[in-house]
Structures are given as structure tokens and as C-alpha cells.
Amino acid sequence: MSSPSTVPPSRLPLDPATHLPSIHTFGELSQFLRSAVADEDSRQFSEGMTLLATHIEAIVACLRLDRSRAAVAPLLMDFLTVLRDHRTMVVGLGLEWRGLYEYASYLQALNNFRVLIGQWLLQGDARGAQLQLAAEDFELVAWRTLGEGLLLIDMYEQLVRDPLDGEFVVTQPFTREEGPQVERALQWWKKLRL
């Protein structure tokens, strides 16, 4: 395990009580995303997450005032479109992104969010006039999803940042190295698949 001094520092704000990275408001999230621009992919990713956060904020505000289908459903439908477009952009990211463990987690979180929104839209009271969705439930799933995205962008920036001088460097696409370690890993994988 590497020592804390060899790990590039996170650019997320640290909670003074726990000394762990944290973001507590959508404003803090937007501020982090504006500063997270290692390259063009990072810029597009950050803009997509900012757009998600803006829609989430509007939906949460609406849910706190009125849970009627007429008020909330159009916002959820618009959000589904934004979510789908963002997911398409994430799927198109380069190998440097897709090689990160957090990439698959974020895609899964986006997919789960889309499914939940579809379920929330189908649920309702007997007349279908009131959604059975509380602002707190929506906000919880939203923060979980955005948290996965923040982790992904933070890890990507740590990947491309040169730890010696804090500058960003162009990384080479991941390549398969030939050798005994790779061969053993392939044999292990084949045994698992049997």
C-alpha cells in the first residue's frame, strides 16, 4: 500500500472534522466542476455533471413544494433526456477514463438513476395525480450518482496530473503488455469463466 505522501492530493475540499474529501451543496459541486478541467473530455464531463446538478436542484425544489404529477413529471422527463445525453457522452470517453475502476461504477449509477426515475414516473396514487416520490429520496439518489461522477473525475485528474510538479501530462492509451504476469492473469480469468 502506498503512503499518503506518494498519493496525489484530491482537489475536493476536505471536511475539517474527518479530513476526508466532501461536498455538501450543489454550489460546492459546481465550483469543483468548474475547476476540474484537465482536458477537453474533462471539460465536457464537468459541463454534463453541472447540467445534471442544475436539473436535480430544480426537481428537489419542486418536490418540496408540490409532488403532483402535473408539476414534477415534466421536470423528470426533461431530466431523463439530460441524463441520457450525459450517459452517451460518458460512454464515448477515451481509454484513459474507461480504464478506471470508477468509470464502471459511475455508468452503473447513471443507469440505476434512469431506471428509478422511470419507476417513480409510473408510480402514483389511485388517481395518478400525486407522485410517490419524496424530495429526500430523489436527493439521496442524486447525491449518490453525482458522488460517483465526482470520484471518477477526481481519479482521472490524478491519473493525468504529473505528481512531481502538479502539471497535467498526456497519457498514452492503456496497452496490453506481454509477459508472464499477463499470461498468468489470462489463465486465471479462463479458469473463472469455466
Tab-separated table of C-alpha atoms in Angstrom, residues 35-119:
chain	number	residue	atom	x	y	z
A	35	SER	CA	-12.088	23.880	-11.724
A	36	ALA	CA	-11.866	20.267	-12.938
A	37	VAL	CA	-10.673	20.748	-16.486
A	38	ALA	CA	-7.636	18.605	-17.274
A	39	ASP	CA	-8.544	18.334	-20.974
A	40	GLU	CA	-11.485	18.547	-23.383
A	41	ASP	CA	-13.047	15.326	-22.072
A	42	SER	CA	-12.864	16.696	-18.521
A	43	ARG	CA	-14.494	19.929	-19.657
A	44	GLN	CA	-17.393	18.106	-21.328
A	45	PHE	CA	-17.754	15.742	-18.378
A	46	SER	CA	-17.807	18.662	-15.930
A	47	GLU	CA	-20.336	20.598	-18.005
A	48	GLY	CA	-22.550	17.498	-18.174
A	49	MET	CA	-22.426	16.999	-14.417
A	50	THR	CA	-23.139	20.694	-13.842
A	51	LEU	CA	-26.217	20.395	-16.064
A	52	LEU	CA	-27.320	17.310	-14.095
A	53	ALA	CA	-26.871	19.196	-10.815
A	54	THR	CA	-28.905	22.150	-12.103
A	55	HIS	CA	-31.807	19.892	-13.068
A	56	ILE	CA	-31.567	17.970	-9.799
A	57	GLU	CA	-31.747	21.194	-7.825
A	58	ALA	CA	-34.898	22.273	-9.708
A	59	ILE	CA	-36.565	18.881	-9.196
A	60	VAL	CA	-35.781	18.811	-5.463
A	61	ALA	CA	-37.158	22.345	-5.068
A	62	CYS	CA	-40.331	21.370	-6.938
A	63	LEU	CA	-40.797	18.172	-4.910
A	64	ARG	CA	-40.561	20.148	-1.679
A	65	LEU	CA	-43.416	22.416	-2.815
A	66	ASP	CA	-45.643	20.162	-4.901
A	67	ARG	CA	-45.497	16.413	-5.610
A	68	SER	CA	-48.289	16.466	-8.161
A	69	ARG	CA	-47.652	14.589	-11.379
A	70	ALA	CA	-48.501	17.721	-13.374
A	71	ALA	CA	-45.734	19.694	-11.640
A	72	VAL	CA	-42.970	17.081	-11.321
A	73	ALA	CA	-43.354	14.710	-14.290
A	74	PRO	CA	-42.282	17.260	-16.956
A	75	LEU	CA	-39.165	18.058	-14.924
A	76	LEU	CA	-38.359	14.352	-14.558
A	77	MET	CA	-38.883	13.771	-18.293
A	78	ASP	CA	-36.550	16.669	-19.144
A	79	PHE	CA	-34.035	15.299	-16.652
A	80	LEU	CA	-34.194	11.868	-18.296
A	81	THR	CA	-33.159	13.476	-21.585
A	82	VAL	CA	-30.244	15.301	-19.919
A	83	LEU	CA	-29.251	12.102	-18.098
A	84	ARG	CA	-29.375	10.082	-21.336
A	85	ASP	CA	-27.252	12.663	-23.193
A	86	HIS	CA	-24.702	12.745	-20.362
A	87	ARG	CA	-24.521	8.952	-20.303
A	88	THR	CA	-23.905	8.914	-24.065
A	89	MET	CA	-21.029	11.363	-23.584
A	90	VAL	CA	-19.582	9.208	-20.759
A	91	VAL	CA	-19.766	6.059	-22.915
A	92	GLY	CA	-17.764	7.912	-25.586
A	93	LEU	CA	-14.882	8.823	-23.267
A	94	GLY	CA	-11.394	7.578	-24.112
A	95	LEU	CA	-9.480	4.581	-22.826
A	96	GLU	CA	-7.878	6.594	-20.029
A	97	TRP	CA	-11.337	7.057	-18.491
A	98	ARG	CA	-12.629	3.573	-19.227
A	99	GLY	CA	-9.563	2.025	-17.616
A	100	LEU	CA	-10.521	3.477	-14.249
A	101	TYR	CA	-12.459	1.325	-11.793
A	102	GLU	CA	-14.714	4.309	-11.018
A	103	TYR	CA	-15.845	4.515	-14.657
A	104	ALA	CA	-17.989	1.369	-14.449
A	105	SER	CA	-19.384	2.455	-11.083
A	106	TYR	CA	-20.457	5.799	-12.493
A	107	LEU	CA	-22.108	4.224	-15.532
A	108	GLN	CA	-23.969	1.854	-13.226
A	109	ALA	CA	-25.105	4.762	-11.048
A	110	LEU	CA	-26.368	6.653	-14.127
A	111	ASN	CA	-28.251	3.573	-15.326
A	112	ASN	CA	-29.774	2.984	-11.892
A	113	PHE	CA	-30.873	6.608	-11.689
A	114	ARG	CA	-32.587	6.354	-15.078
A	115	VAL	CA	-34.415	3.183	-14.018
A	116	LEU	CA	-35.541	4.741	-10.738
A	117	ILE	CA	-36.878	7.825	-12.497
A	118	GLY	CA	-38.893	5.582	-14.812
A	119	GLN	CA	-40.293	3.710	-11.814
